[in-house]
Coordinates of C-alpha atoms in Angstrom, one line a residue:
M831 CA 0.0 0.0 -0.2
E832 CA 1.5 3.5 -0.9
L833 CA 1.8 6.5 1.5
N834 CA 0.7 8.8 -1.0
E835 CA 0.4 12.8 -0.4
R836 CA -3.2 12.5 1.0
K837 CA -2.2 9.9 3.5
Q838 CA 0.8 11.8 4.3
K839 CA -1.4 14.9 5.2
I840 CA -3.6 12.9 7.2
L841 CA -0.8 11.4 9.2
E842 CA 0.7 14.7 9.7
A843 CA -2.6 16.1 11.1
I844 CA -2.8 13.4 13.5
I845 CA 0.9 13.7 14.7
R846 CA 0.7 17.5 15.1
N847 CA -2.7 17.1 16.8
Y848 CA -1.6 14.4 19.1
M849 CA 1.6 16.4 20.1
E850 CA -0.4 19.5 20.9
T851 CA -3.3 17.9 23.0
G852 CA -1.9 14.3 23.9
E853 CA -5.6 12.8 23.2
P854 CA -6.3 10.4 20.7
V855 CA -7.5 12.0 17.3
G856 CA -10.6 11.3 15.3
S857 CA -11.8 11.9 11.8
R858 CA -13.9 14.8 12.5
T859 CA -10.7 16.6 14.1
V860 CA -8.5 15.6 11.2
S861 CA -11.3 17.2 8.9
K862 CA -10.9 20.4 10.6
Y863 CA -7.1 20.3 10.7
T864 CA -6.3 19.8 6.9
D865 CA -7.0 21.7 3.6
L866 CA -7.9 18.2 2.2
H867 CA -11.8 19.1 2.1
L868 CA -12.5 15.6 2.9
S869 CA -15.7 13.9 4.4
S870 CA -15.2 12.2 7.7
A871 CA -16.1 9.0 6.1
T872 CA -13.1 9.3 3.6
I873 CA -10.9 10.2 6.3
R874 CA -11.6 7.4 8.2
N875 CA -11.0 4.9 5.1
E876 CA -7.5 6.4 4.9
M877 CA -7.0 6.2 8.6
S878 CA -7.8 2.6 8.5
D879 CA -5.1 2.2 5.8
L880 CA -2.5 3.9 7.9
E881 CA -3.3 1.6 10.7
E882 CA -2.7 -1.4 8.6
M883 CA 0.6 0.3 7.3
G884 CA 1.6 0.5 10.8
Y885 CA 1.7 4.5 11.2
I886 CA -1.0 5.0 13.8
L887 CA -2.6 2.8 16.8
Q888 CA -6.1 2.7 18.2
P889 CA -5.3 2.4 22.1
H890 CA -8.9 1.4 22.8
T891 CA -12.2 0.7 21.0
S892 CA -14.1 3.9 19.8
A893 CA -11.0 5.8 20.6
G894 CA -9.4 8.1 17.9
R895 CA -6.0 7.2 16.7
I896 CA -2.3 8.2 17.9
P897 CA 0.9 7.8 16.3
S898 CA 3.2 4.9 16.3
D899 CA 7.1 4.8 16.5
K900 CA 7.1 4.6 12.9
A901 CA 5.1 7.7 12.6
Y902 CA 7.2 9.8 14.6
R903 CA 10.4 8.6 12.6
L904 CA 8.8 9.5 9.4
Y905 CA 7.6 12.7 10.8
V906 CA 11.2 13.8 12.3
D907 CA 13.0 12.9 9.0
T908 CA 10.5 14.7 6.7
M909 CA 10.5 17.9 8.8
L910 CA 14.5 17.6 8.9
Q911 CA 14.4 17.3 5.2
R912 CA 12.0 20.3 4.9
K913 CA 14.3 22.5 7.1
D914 CA 17.4 21.6 5.3
Q915 CA 15.9 22.6 2.1
E916 CA 14.6 25.8 3.8
V917 CA 18.1 26.7 5.1
E918 CA 19.6 26.1 2.0
D919 CA 17.0 28.2 0.1
M920 CA 17.1 31.1 2.5
K921 CA 20.9 31.2 2.4
E922 CA 20.9 31.5 -1.5
L923 CA 18.3 34.3 -1.0
M924 CA 20.2 36.2 1.9
V925 CA 23.6 35.8 -0.2
E926 CA 21.8 37.3 -3.1
K927 CA 20.0 40.1 -1.0
A928 CA 23.3 40.8 1.3
D929 CA 25.5 41.2 -1.8
K930 CA 23.0 43.8 -3.4
I931 CA 22.8 45.6 -0.2
D932 CA 26.3 45.9 0.5
L933 CA 27.1 47.0 -3.1
L934 CA 24.4 49.7 -2.5
L935 CA 25.7 51.2 0.5
K936 CA 29.3 51.1 -0.5
Q937 CA 28.4 53.1 -3.5
V938 CA 26.2 55.4 -1.0
A939 CA 29.4 56.0 1.1
K940 CA 31.4 56.8 -2.3
L941 CA 28.9 59.4 -3.6
L942 CA 28.4 61.1 -0.4
A943 CA 32.1 61.6 0.2
Q944 CA 32.2 62.8 -3.8
N945 CA 29.3 64.9 -3.4
T946 CA 30.4 66.9 -0.1
N947 CA 34.1 66.6 -0.3
Y948 CA 33.9 65.4 3.3
T949 CA 34.2 61.8 4.7
S950 CA 31.4 59.7 5.0
M951 CA 30.5 56.4 6.9
V952 CA 27.4 54.2 6.4
T953 CA 26.5 51.2 8.4
K954 CA 24.7 48.1 7.4
P955 CA 21.2 47.7 8.7
K956 CA 20.6 46.3 12.1
Y957 CA 17.6 44.5 13.5
Q958 CA 16.1 45.8 16.8
H959 CA 14.1 42.7 17.5
K960 CA 15.9 39.5 16.4
R961 CA 13.4 36.4 17.0
I962 CA 14.4 32.7 16.5
K963 CA 12.4 31.1 13.6
F964 CA 14.0 27.8 14.0
I965 CA 17.2 26.0 15.2
Q966 CA 18.3 23.0 13.4
L967 CA 21.1 20.4 14.7
N968 CA 22.7 17.8 12.3
Y969 CA 25.3 15.1 13.3
I970 CA 27.9 15.4 10.7
G971 CA 30.2 12.7 11.8
E972 CA 33.4 12.7 13.3
Q973 CA 32.1 13.8 16.8
Q974 CA 30.9 17.2 15.5
L975 CA 27.3 18.6 15.5
L976 CA 26.3 21.4 13.4
V977 CA 24.0 24.0 15.0
I978 CA 22.1 26.2 12.4
V979 CA 20.0 29.2 13.8
V980 CA 17.5 30.8 11.6
L981 CA 16.2 34.2 12.7
D982 CA 13.0 35.8 11.7
N983 CA 15.1 38.5 9.9
S984 CA 16.0 35.5 7.6
H985 CA 19.7 35.6 8.6
V986 CA 21.3 32.0 9.0
R987 CA 24.1 31.3 11.0
N988 CA 26.1 27.8 11.7
K989 CA 28.2 26.8 14.4
V990 CA 29.9 23.7 15.2
I991 CA 30.2 21.8 18.3
N992 CA 32.9 19.2 19.1
L993 CA 31.6 16.3 20.8
E994 CA 33.5 13.8 23.0
N995 CA 31.6 11.0 21.9
D996 CA 29.4 9.7 18.6
M997 CA 25.9 10.9 18.9
E998 CA 22.9 8.6 18.3
E999 CA 20.2 9.7 15.8
N1000 CA 17.3 9.5 18.1
V1001 CA 19.2 12.0 20.7
V1002 CA 19.6 14.5 17.7
S1003 CA 15.9 14.4 17.0
Q1004 CA 15.3 15.0 20.7
M1005 CA 17.7 17.7 21.1
N1006 CA 15.9 19.2 18.1
F1007 CA 12.5 18.9 19.5
L1008 CA 13.5 20.3 23.0
M1009 CA 15.6 23.5 21.6
N1010 CA 12.6 24.4 19.3
T1011 CA 9.9 24.0 21.7
A1012 CA 11.7 26.0 24.0
L1013 CA 13.1 28.7 21.9
T1014 CA 11.3 29.2 18.5
G1015 CA 9.7 32.6 18.3
L1016 CA 11.5 34.2 21.2
D1017 CA 13.6 37.3 21.0
F1018 CA 17.2 37.1 22.1
T1019 CA 16.2 39.3 25.1
E1020 CA 13.6 36.8 26.2
I1021 CA 15.9 34.2 26.6
N1022 CA 16.8 34.1 30.4
M1023 CA 18.6 32.2 32.8
A1024 CA 15.5 30.5 34.0
I1025 CA 14.6 29.4 30.5
M1026 CA 18.1 28.2 30.0
Q1027 CA 18.0 26.2 33.2
Q1028 CA 14.5 24.6 32.3
I1029 CA 16.2 23.4 29.0
K1030 CA 19.3 22.0 30.6
E1031 CA 16.7 20.1 33.4
K1032 CA 15.0 18.7 30.4
A1033 CA 17.8 17.5 28.7
G1034 CA 18.8 15.2 31.5
E1035 CA 21.9 13.3 30.8
Y1036 CA 22.6 15.5 27.7
S1037 CA 22.5 18.9 29.7
D1038 CA 26.2 19.6 28.9
L1039 CA 25.1 19.3 25.2
A1040 CA 22.5 21.8 25.8
S1041 CA 24.6 24.0 27.4
G1042 CA 27.1 24.0 24.2
I1043 CA 23.8 24.5 22.2
L1044 CA 22.9 27.6 24.2
D1045 CA 26.3 28.9 23.7
C1046 CA 26.0 28.9 20.1
V1047 CA 22.8 30.9 20.2
A1048 CA 24.5 33.5 22.5
E1049 CA 27.2 33.7 19.9
V1050 CA 24.8 34.1 17.3
M1051 CA 23.3 37.2 19.3
A1052 CA 26.8 38.6 19.7
E1053 CA 27.5 38.4 16.2
E1054 CA 24.1 39.9 15.1
D1055 CA 24.9 43.0 17.4
E1056 CA 28.2 43.7 15.5
S1057 CA 28.0 46.6 12.8
E1058 CA 29.9 46.6 9.7
I1059 CA 30.6 50.2 8.5
Y1060 CA 31.9 51.2 5.2
T1061 CA 33.9 54.5 5.1
S1062 CA 34.8 56.6 2.0
G1063 CA 36.6 59.9 1.5
A1064 CA 38.9 59.7 4.5
T1065 CA 41.7 61.7 2.8
N1066 CA 39.4 64.5 2.2
I1067 CA 40.2 65.7 5.7
L1068 CA 43.9 66.4 4.6
K1069 CA 42.2 69.3 2.5
Y1070 CA 41.3 71.3 5.8
P1071 CA 44.3 73.1 7.5
E1072 CA 42.6 73.1 10.9
L1073 CA 42.4 69.2 10.9
S1074 CA 46.3 68.9 9.5
D1075 CA 47.6 68.5 13.0
K1076 CA 50.0 65.6 12.7
E1077 CA 48.7 63.9 15.6
K1078 CA 44.9 64.4 15.5
M1079 CA 45.1 63.8 11.7
T1080 CA 46.8 60.3 12.4
D1081 CA 44.3 59.5 14.8
L1082 CA 41.4 60.5 12.9
L1083 CA 42.5 58.6 9.7
S1084 CA 43.1 55.6 12.0
T1085 CA 39.7 55.7 13.3
F1086 CA 38.2 55.5 9.7
E1087 CA 40.7 52.7 8.9
E1088 CA 40.4 50.5 11.8
K1089 CA 36.4 51.4 12.4
Q1090 CA 36.5 50.0 16.1
M1091 CA 35.9 53.6 17.5
L1092 CA 33.0 54.0 15.3
A1093 CA 31.4 50.9 16.8
A1094 CA 29.9 53.1 19.7
W1095 CA 28.2 55.5 17.1
A1096 CA 27.1 52.5 15.0
N1097 CA 25.6 50.4 17.6
D1098 CA 23.9 53.3 19.6
T1099 CA 20.1 52.9 19.0
P1100 CA 18.7 55.9 17.5
P1101 CA 15.8 57.3 19.3
E1102 CA 12.2 57.0 17.9
E1103 CA 12.2 60.6 16.4
E1104 CA 15.9 60.2 14.4
Q1105 CA 14.4 56.8 13.3
E1106 CA 12.4 58.7 10.5
H1107 CA 15.4 60.2 9.2
G1108 CA 15.7 62.8 11.7
I1109 CA 19.2 64.6 10.9
Q1110 CA 21.3 65.2 13.6
V1111 CA 24.1 67.5 13.9
Y1112 CA 27.2 67.3 16.5
I1113 CA 29.7 70.1 16.5
G1114 CA 32.9 69.7 18.4
E1115 CA 32.8 68.3 21.9
E1116 CA 29.2 67.0 21.1
S1117 CA 30.8 64.3 18.8
P1118 CA 29.8 60.9 19.5
V1119 CA 33.8 59.7 18.5
E1120 CA 36.2 60.9 20.5
T1121 CA 38.9 61.3 17.9
M1122 CA 36.3 63.7 16.1
K1123 CA 36.1 66.4 18.7
D1124 CA 37.7 68.9 16.3
C1125 CA 35.1 68.1 13.5
S1126 CA 31.4 68.6 12.9
V1127 CA 29.5 65.4 12.3
V1128 CA 26.0 65.0 10.5
T1129 CA 23.9 62.0 10.7
A1130 CA 20.8 60.6 9.6
T1131 CA 19.1 57.2 9.9
Y1132 CA 17.8 54.9 7.1
K1133 CA 15.1 52.6 7.5
I1134 CA 14.6 49.4 5.5
K1135 CA 11.3 48.4 7.3
E1136 CA 10.1 48.5 10.8
G1137 CA 12.8 47.7 13.4
V1138 CA 15.3 47.5 10.6
Y1139 CA 17.7 50.5 10.4
G1140 CA 21.3 51.7 9.6
K1141 CA 23.1 54.9 9.9
I1142 CA 24.9 57.4 8.0
G1143 CA 27.3 59.8 8.8
I1144 CA 29.3 62.9 7.4
V1145 CA 32.3 64.3 8.9
G1146 CA 34.2 67.4 8.1
P1147 CA 35.5 70.6 9.6
K1148 CA 33.3 72.7 11.9
R1149 CA 33.0 75.1 9.0
M1150 CA 31.3 72.6 6.7
D1151 CA 28.9 73.8 4.4
Y1152 CA 26.0 72.5 6.7
E1153 CA 23.4 73.4 4.3
K1154 CA 24.9 71.5 1.5
V1155 CA 25.4 68.4 3.8
V1156 CA 22.0 68.3 5.3
G1157 CA 20.6 68.8 1.7
T1158 CA 22.6 66.0 0.5
L1159 CA 21.4 63.8 3.3
E1160 CA 17.8 64.5 2.8
N1161 CA 18.4 63.8 -0.9
C1162 CA 20.0 60.3 0.0
M1163 CA 17.4 59.2 2.5
Q1164 CA 14.6 59.9 0.1
Q1165 CA 16.5 57.7 -2.5
L1166 CA 17.0 55.1 -0.2
D1167 CA 13.4 54.8 0.7
D1168 CA 12.3 54.7 -3.0
I1169 CA 14.8 51.8 -3.4
F1170 CA 13.8 49.9 -0.3
K1171 CA 10.1 50.2 -0.9
K1172 CA 10.5 48.3 -4.2
K1173 CA 12.4 45.6 -2.4

């Protein structure tokens, strides 16, 4: 007897419903749970075939059905195959989108430097809220476990855990289920010590492995908080005599080249009013970066969508042409808005 698509959908409905309720599942429940639009009688016939094939069991007379071990194995294998494909599809999409955004922002930095004759800096977009879409664990042999964390911003991160021993397939499935049940849908800020302790307790003898997986999630969180910054026109600073002091100039050029000192500016969450482009002007000591205290810095925030934003800054002497710089930034923001609305 063949396990065709219709039987597979009915079986999946039984498994999912039983996992949620713990109660045997009847044909009427299945008819409401699937998009097959079948009568209860037709579903009963299909369930009878599934029982004959060993995928479902009837715990007692006149009760609904519950999944067998064979059904769980099929469900886990099929689910992991879907997740594998979803991860691969998402990776390809994100590489394509990331490449396009990277090129766009690098071009923005270059054009701003050229148009203003000052120095520009542009951050890659950041996500204010980062929720876990799902976690996938794959044993890849040689005592290594691949941890794939997929976020709702469609970012995909991979980490590898080195194990002391080989891992049984059923243990990987159990840990997959445990991690996704506990963490899927949570924002990073919601993953507290109590949740982590509960996961470790439920993992039992595999609590050390659970700790390792949680460490991977924490590493992903740290990586997501890092900002990449593109700069252009750093040597434009040399054109202004008041900034040509050798020591100050060296420090300023190093800031643009090494970029670590720009991290505080880049990672600073803009206030609500600034998230709608609100252009900010910092003069001298007001500058958010220590090495720019002899400069003026004009910044603006671009927004791709709600909760996804980045920053643009133009650095020049205190006597910069503020009107031109502000006008250039406003024009740039408008063009970026038009571009992102089309995506």
